[in-house]
XYZ file of C-alpha atoms in Angstrom:
520
model
C -0.002 0.001 -0.004
C 1.394 3.361 -1.006
C 1.913 5.880 1.816
C -0.222 9.008 1.592
C 1.973 12.097 1.434
C 1.415 15.654 2.551
C 3.621 18.629 1.682
C 4.453 22.304 2.036
C 6.472 24.795 0.067
C 9.608 25.774 1.968
C 10.298 29.313 0.806
C 13.655 30.972 0.365
C 15.058 32.384 3.596
C 17.613 34.683 2.052
C 19.220 36.294 -0.984
C 19.471 34.158 -4.081
C 17.849 31.090 -2.548
C 15.270 29.240 -4.659
C 11.988 27.939 -3.379
C 12.124 24.225 -2.579
C 9.055 21.992 -2.543
C 9.071 18.798 -0.513
C 6.708 16.314 1.099
C 6.432 13.787 3.940
C 4.045 11.048 5.073
C 0.829 12.095 6.731
C 0.725 8.933 8.839
C 1.788 8.774 12.450
C -0.425 11.440 14.016
C -1.170 10.871 17.718
C -4.516 9.173 18.288
C -5.942 11.744 20.705
C -5.756 15.404 19.660
C -5.396 18.206 22.212
C -8.219 20.093 20.544
C -11.857 19.601 19.639
C -12.068 18.262 16.089
C -14.351 19.777 13.499
C -17.968 18.673 13.669
C -21.159 19.717 11.930
C -21.965 22.054 14.830
C -19.502 24.922 15.331
C -21.903 27.085 17.315
C -20.378 28.627 20.442
C -22.370 30.039 23.371
C -23.044 33.742 23.039
C -22.058 36.158 25.786
C -24.872 37.976 27.480
C -25.048 41.488 26.068
C -22.108 40.874 23.759
C -22.268 42.879 20.523
C -20.493 41.351 17.531
C -17.856 43.818 16.303
C -16.233 44.055 12.920
C -12.667 42.692 13.040
C -9.628 43.337 10.872
C -6.421 41.438 11.588
C -3.292 42.528 9.734
C -0.441 40.053 10.108
C 3.072 40.581 8.817
C 6.064 38.259 8.667
C 9.300 38.755 10.652
C 8.463 42.274 11.855
C 10.356 42.792 15.132
C 8.714 44.399 18.142
C 10.749 47.628 18.125
C 10.647 48.336 14.369
C 7.938 50.984 14.663
C 8.513 54.715 14.504
C 7.130 55.536 17.937
C 9.498 53.029 19.568
C 12.497 55.171 18.575
C 14.950 52.266 18.385
C 16.333 53.448 15.041
C 15.987 57.189 14.446
C 15.107 56.919 10.767
C 12.195 54.449 11.007
C 8.830 55.873 9.945
C 5.531 54.045 10.476
C 2.938 56.837 10.719
C -0.161 54.624 10.522
C 1.014 52.138 13.154
C 1.975 55.110 15.310
C -1.573 56.417 14.943
C -3.115 53.054 15.868
C -0.979 52.913 19.018
C -1.776 56.533 19.894
C -5.535 56.188 19.351
C -5.751 52.604 20.566
C -3.595 50.204 22.552
C 0.035 49.140 22.477
C 0.851 45.701 23.872
C 4.380 46.374 25.096
C 5.118 42.763 25.983
C 3.626 40.726 23.158
C 5.265 37.430 22.239
C 4.900 34.314 20.138
C 5.200 30.835 21.599
C 7.209 29.639 18.572
C 9.216 32.079 16.458
C 8.647 30.407 13.112
C 6.068 31.052 10.385
C 3.833 27.981 10.288
C 3.753 27.138 14.016
C 3.043 30.751 14.974
C 0.247 31.118 12.430
C -1.353 27.879 13.567
C -1.198 29.156 17.149
C -2.855 32.440 16.137
C -5.719 30.564 14.489
C -6.203 27.945 17.219
C -5.104 29.387 20.572
C -2.904 26.314 21.093
C 0.803 25.659 21.576
C 2.684 24.130 18.653
C 3.032 20.790 20.434
C -0.779 20.721 20.707
C -1.832 21.772 17.193
C 1.207 19.828 15.826
C 2.206 22.273 13.122
C 5.592 22.282 14.835
C 7.624 23.521 11.870
C 7.210 24.594 8.248
C 7.051 20.936 7.178
C 4.336 19.342 9.309
C 0.794 19.111 7.893
C -2.275 20.515 9.567
C -3.793 17.811 11.784
C -7.084 16.491 10.381
C -10.059 18.253 11.904
C -8.090 21.122 13.448
C -10.543 24.003 13.966
C -9.570 27.618 13.245
C -11.329 30.459 15.061
C -12.794 31.976 11.818
C -14.925 28.828 11.501
C -16.674 29.761 14.743
C -17.154 33.333 13.498
C -18.591 32.086 10.221
C -20.990 29.798 12.090
C -22.070 32.805 14.199
C -23.071 34.798 11.113
C -19.842 36.619 10.263
C -18.733 37.311 6.716
C -15.064 36.268 6.575
C -12.130 36.786 4.233
C -8.536 35.592 4.158
C -6.171 37.527 1.918
C -2.459 36.789 1.764
C 0.100 34.326 3.087
C -1.276 31.072 4.524
C 1.951 28.991 4.511
C 0.725 26.454 6.992
C 0.968 22.721 6.614
C 0.304 22.333 2.915
C 2.078 22.689 -0.390
C -0.643 24.547 -2.194
C -2.847 27.560 -1.668
C -6.296 25.979 -1.736
C -9.111 27.731 0.170
C -9.310 26.734 3.821
C -12.326 26.232 6.104
C -13.785 29.302 7.747
C -13.489 31.832 4.929
C -16.089 33.134 2.472
C -13.430 34.957 0.462
C -10.011 33.471 -0.242
C -6.963 35.059 -1.886
C -3.617 33.371 -1.351
C -0.454 32.040 -3.015
C 1.836 29.049 -2.764
C 4.172 28.872 0.199
C 6.075 32.033 0.928
C 5.199 33.705 -2.370
C 7.315 36.393 -4.007
C 7.201 40.167 -3.939
C 7.270 40.104 -7.735
C 5.523 37.589 -10.053
C 7.172 34.150 -10.065
C 4.805 32.307 -12.400
C 2.662 30.682 -9.721
C 0.102 33.446 -9.526
C -2.669 33.740 -6.932
C -5.501 31.480 -5.879
C -8.715 33.521 -5.745
C -11.595 31.436 -4.415
C -10.138 28.350 -6.075
C -9.286 29.962 -9.417
C -5.739 30.665 -10.573
C -4.972 34.231 -11.692
C -1.731 36.007 -12.496
C 0.100 38.117 -9.939
C 0.220 41.429 -11.739
C 2.608 43.611 -9.792
C 4.117 44.098 -6.336
C 2.588 41.626 -3.898
C 2.026 43.928 -0.891
C 0.121 46.406 -3.047
C -1.902 43.627 -4.666
C -2.969 42.216 -1.314
C -3.912 45.684 -0.067
C -6.030 46.162 -3.219
C -7.823 42.845 -2.700
C -8.526 43.773 0.926
C -9.990 47.152 -0.046
C -12.049 45.614 -2.865
C -13.573 43.094 -0.464
C -14.321 45.721 2.178
C -15.965 47.970 -0.408
C -18.099 45.094 -1.738
C -19.747 44.433 1.594
C -23.438 45.132 2.144
C -23.213 45.647 5.951
C -25.860 43.001 6.524
C -23.437 40.917 8.573
C -20.486 41.669 10.840
C -17.190 40.875 9.131
C -13.727 39.541 9.857
C -10.897 40.310 7.439
C -7.577 38.532 7.944
C -4.905 40.241 5.813
C -1.629 38.315 5.984
C 1.301 39.920 4.169
C 4.423 38.223 2.899
C 6.240 41.374 3.965
C 8.641 41.807 5.590
C 10.138 38.363 5.008
C 13.554 38.112 3.376
C 14.576 38.678 0.700
C 13.656 42.316 1.322
C 12.351 43.956 -1.842
C 10.835 47.411 -1.278
C 8.262 48.787 -3.666
C 10.130 50.871 -6.286
C 8.677 54.062 -4.817
C 10.382 53.278 -1.499
C 13.695 51.813 -2.646
C 16.610 53.848 -1.293
C 14.463 55.885 1.111
C 16.865 55.143 3.991
C 20.167 55.008 2.116
C 21.647 57.940 4.015
C 20.416 56.833 7.430
C 22.683 55.645 10.252
C 21.975 52.206 11.704
C 22.754 51.512 15.353
C 24.304 48.055 15.574
C 23.238 46.012 18.618
C 25.489 45.981 21.668
C 25.283 42.194 21.945
C 26.701 41.627 18.451
C 30.225 41.260 19.938
C 31.869 37.843 19.682
C 33.370 35.862 22.537
C 30.918 36.813 25.299
C 31.452 34.908 28.559
C 29.005 32.036 29.145
C 27.407 32.362 25.732
C 26.443 28.839 24.599
C 28.770 27.273 22.061
C 25.994 26.756 19.545
C 25.184 30.491 19.606
C 28.817 31.482 19.120
C 29.260 28.903 16.356
C 26.113 30.109 14.605
C 27.824 33.435 13.919
C 29.581 31.668 11.035
C 26.485 30.172 9.423
C 23.395 30.871 7.336
C 21.842 32.582 10.355
C 24.936 34.393 11.673
C 26.416 37.834 11.137
C 29.750 36.469 9.823
C 28.214 34.419 6.987
C 24.635 35.670 6.756
C 22.702 33.707 4.126
C 26.103 32.368 3.013
C 27.034 35.788 1.721
C 28.910 38.951 2.666
C 25.958 40.873 4.033
C 26.005 44.163 5.914
C 23.389 43.953 8.663
C 22.795 47.705 8.704
C 22.096 47.937 4.976
C 19.897 44.876 5.234
C 17.843 46.483 7.995
C 17.317 49.595 5.873
C 15.894 47.479 3.003
C 13.717 45.736 5.602
C 12.166 48.975 6.775
C 11.786 50.262 3.211
C 9.899 47.055 2.426
C 7.588 47.719 5.365
C 6.545 51.166 4.111
C 4.021 49.679 1.656
C 2.455 47.716 4.527
C 2.006 50.861 6.595
C 0.536 52.671 3.597
C -1.924 49.815 3.039
C -3.133 49.948 6.641
C -3.665 53.672 6.117
C -5.886 52.972 3.116
C -7.986 50.577 5.203
C -8.349 53.185 7.962
C -9.430 55.793 5.411
C -12.022 53.405 3.965
C -13.502 52.680 7.390
C -13.588 56.395 8.197
C -15.425 57.156 4.954
C -18.052 54.510 5.786
C -18.409 55.644 9.382
C -17.229 52.242 10.651
C -13.780 53.049 11.984
C -14.517 53.462 15.687
C -16.739 50.351 15.790
C -14.175 48.113 14.096
C -11.340 46.368 15.890
C -8.117 46.758 13.923
C -5.367 44.473 15.193
C -1.828 44.654 13.842
C 0.798 42.047 14.743
C 3.632 39.926 13.364
C 4.097 36.142 13.320
C 7.515 36.442 15.010
C 10.384 38.854 15.496
C 13.727 39.035 13.730
C 17.299 39.494 14.903
C 19.623 41.938 13.199
C 22.916 41.039 14.857
C 21.794 40.466 18.444
C 24.023 37.767 19.992
C 25.783 37.604 16.616
C 22.672 36.175 14.926
C 20.086 37.027 12.291
C 16.636 35.521 11.678
C 14.374 34.120 14.427
C 13.815 30.631 15.992
C 15.637 31.424 19.251
C 14.086 32.427 22.594
C 15.891 35.775 22.669
C 13.636 38.825 22.943
C 14.242 40.080 19.404
C 13.164 36.700 18.032
C 10.080 35.865 20.111
C 8.807 39.373 20.833
C 6.453 41.022 18.335
C 4.848 44.376 17.567
C 1.175 44.408 18.517
C -1.172 47.388 18.417
C -4.954 47.578 18.258
C -7.608 50.263 17.854
C -11.320 50.198 18.646
C -12.700 53.170 20.666
C -15.984 51.289 21.126
C -14.105 48.676 23.189
C -11.147 50.443 24.838
C -9.704 53.916 25.243
C -6.981 55.476 23.166
C -3.522 55.674 24.684
C -3.923 52.322 26.456
C -0.667 50.533 27.255
C -0.796 46.857 28.233
C 2.271 45.768 30.191
C 1.266 42.172 30.894
C 2.837 39.386 28.845
C 0.420 38.491 26.055
C 0.961 36.072 23.199
C -0.229 34.853 19.815
C -1.861 32.159 21.940
C -4.397 34.771 23.114
C -5.599 36.037 19.735
C -8.240 33.391 19.014
C -10.044 33.540 22.387
C -9.842 37.346 22.437
C -11.350 37.765 18.966
C -14.088 35.262 19.724
C -14.943 37.442 22.719
C -14.961 40.540 20.503
C -17.521 38.683 18.401
C -19.672 38.127 21.501
C -18.821 34.414 21.772
C -17.458 32.249 24.560
C -14.171 30.646 23.542
C -14.036 26.835 23.627
C -12.446 25.368 26.737
C -9.687 23.558 24.836
C -7.941 26.793 23.866
C -4.823 27.569 25.942
C -4.911 31.321 25.308
C -6.817 33.944 27.284
C -9.182 36.819 26.482
C -7.304 40.150 26.446
C -10.402 42.287 27.021
C -9.915 42.689 30.804
C -6.374 43.954 30.284
C -7.565 46.505 27.730
C -10.240 47.668 30.172
C -7.606 48.235 32.844
C -9.084 45.610 35.147
C -6.875 44.080 37.830
C -7.158 40.411 36.970
C -4.955 37.440 37.727
C -2.770 36.987 34.671
C -0.161 34.476 33.540
C 2.968 34.419 35.644
C 5.033 32.933 32.838
C 4.942 32.065 29.143
C 6.170 28.844 27.558
C 8.308 29.073 24.431
C 9.179 26.133 22.165
C 11.112 25.571 18.943
C 11.960 22.194 17.455
C 15.221 21.527 15.621
C 14.966 21.578 11.822
C 17.319 19.537 9.664
C 17.052 22.256 7.016
C 18.520 24.811 9.430
C 20.545 22.706 11.890
C 22.334 25.667 13.458
C 19.625 26.091 16.115
C 18.851 23.223 18.518
C 15.490 22.395 20.048
C 14.715 25.264 22.419
C 12.313 25.482 25.333
C 12.048 28.531 27.551
C 10.046 29.976 30.405
C 9.718 33.758 30.391
C 8.533 35.485 33.539
C 8.313 39.239 34.019
C 11.790 39.279 35.509
C 13.598 36.038 34.657
C 13.945 34.005 31.498
C 15.265 30.447 31.552
C 16.286 28.895 28.213
C 16.791 25.137 27.965
C 18.372 23.316 24.996
C 17.764 19.758 23.896
C 20.140 17.531 21.933
C 23.366 19.542 22.268
C 26.299 19.238 24.691
C 26.170 22.812 25.864
C 24.986 25.125 28.620
C 21.538 26.597 29.258
C 20.805 30.292 29.840
C 19.277 32.445 32.576
C 18.680 36.171 32.228
C 17.477 38.818 34.653
C 15.349 40.895 32.275
C 14.900 43.637 34.833
C 18.630 44.268 35.259
C 19.711 43.029 31.823
C 17.016 43.636 29.174
C 19.529 43.014 26.372
C 20.195 39.481 27.657
C 23.910 40.143 27.638
C 24.918 38.323 30.860
C 24.105 34.636 31.198
C 23.552 33.889 34.913
C 23.321 30.110 34.563
C 26.518 29.619 36.642
C 26.215 32.798 38.707
C 26.405 32.151 42.472
C 23.120 32.900 44.180
C 20.956 31.994 41.165
C 20.930 28.220 41.642
C 17.470 28.165 43.226
C 16.037 30.298 40.412
C 17.408 27.916 37.787
C 15.998 24.912 39.666
C 12.591 26.552 40.059
C 12.312 27.604 36.418
C 13.514 24.239 35.156
C 10.759 22.572 37.189
C 8.180 25.088 35.941
C 9.238 24.460 32.342
C 8.721 20.724 32.553
C 5.590 21.062 34.661
C 4.076 23.276 31.938
C 5.087 20.905 29.156
C 3.696 17.934 31.039
C 0.413 19.689 31.840
C -0.122 20.616 28.176
C 1.012 17.332 26.624
C 4.352 18.616 25.367
C 6.882 16.048 26.582
C 7.345 14.404 23.177
C 9.894 15.712 20.681
C 8.551 15.508 17.081
C 10.673 13.699 14.497
C 10.018 14.763 10.912
C 11.391 12.956 7.866
C 14.461 14.414 6.177
C 13.322 16.744 3.419
C 14.262 19.943 1.614
C 17.534 21.752 1.103
C 20.017 22.069 3.952
C 21.790 25.327 4.815
C 24.828 23.852 6.566
C 27.886 25.701 5.239
C 30.513 27.655 7.166
C 32.902 30.300 5.872
C 36.393 28.765 5.834
C 37.892 32.219 6.134
C 35.867 33.284 9.183
C 35.937 32.338 12.853
C 36.472 28.725 13.876
C 34.637 26.729 16.513
C 33.897 28.213 19.917
C 35.808 26.874 22.933
C 34.098 24.389 25.216
C 32.363 26.103 28.192
C 34.916 26.645 30.945
C 32.421 25.763 33.681
C 32.085 22.249 32.266
C 35.817 21.547 32.286
C 37.262 19.474 35.123
C 40.945 18.911 35.745
C 42.041 15.588 37.214
C 44.321 15.715 40.229
C 47.792 14.338 39.569
């Protein structure tokens, strides 16, 4: 009997890298899912007095938490529309993802589950049969729904997915400029005629303008931007050429008690010394990144203008967020995947005067895990009990509620990018403990209050032993309680980015604290 196969399109992660399609067997799924499987009845209980609000979610790719104008991290960055949303709405200062990788993060956004629960643990694993996405509940409750943009979750193609009345997508990662694959519009193939960010913005506006207002709506606009390679729209190319980039303080090599794998990754596909196997200047690359984002900000502005013209702006929840962060030299690395702040922390702003006041700042740790239950609440529905995330409404209302004391982070080693091991972490308000699986190396502990840049690893620091022991126990307690004590093993597939620069730094020395001298 021939094995059924499932596949995804693994997109290029850097300059000059082709797209690579690959597949793997669909067999071997655990017998008991951590979620409620799809049934004929998707009706959720309605909240007493809850008014269904219009919802617009705008999701970008690889946009780091501080890459917004009002954050002031780089003087030249301009994001006027996001700045307006934060000023007139809410800024979630401590927003995170539970896995800093495209497919797992997106699946978490749509389900309110950890990656080890929904099982889309990397860009290769298929969507588990029967997995329910929150738009299906909205659709069942009478919402008109649309998905426009990057799906890139557990499948090779771009076929319409459950929960959406309108569907516009593309294969895998897509391309900023036409690559011959085109777009899938409600199951029909059409050509991609122009710059992708602008095209997606146009489709979003067309759908919003076509609405009759008979039903509440949910638009999910998922951009390819700002994923590498960074290609700004021609009107924005070179905008920041003369700007000065501030390189991160932690970019220095040879930091005491930095894990070997981190130091060795400097000279790799995801390191500053051999970035994407090329001679790449991180500062110039960041400038192209922010130029590429300008068309996203403009598109959000067009949506705001449309809602204003229709008198719907203040009654509509607009949520902007990213699927993960991105490192530009921090710890000598680029990309995401790690549990460092620049990788797992995301920008997140929202506006809806009918629900919360302008100028709201939420300091609590929130996550992509919380999006599904929160948006179901915005729709006047009670979230299903199997979701791990929590409703953000009380935080936006300024209520003093018991909130999570820590957040679990997970990333599972990929053979395609073997530089980063399996990572689990517990992030509290003050301390972060990072635990590695499958490497002979040291773990990490950071005091985020005293060391927000995560520059001093306290794992061997006298006086911190009890903290390490406590957080290690909390990590495994959380994994055990949520069914996460199994490490997934995917089949070998796809291209491997495993080269080192022979002319750059060699291997890092073995950690001094693990060396023992024998008495003579």
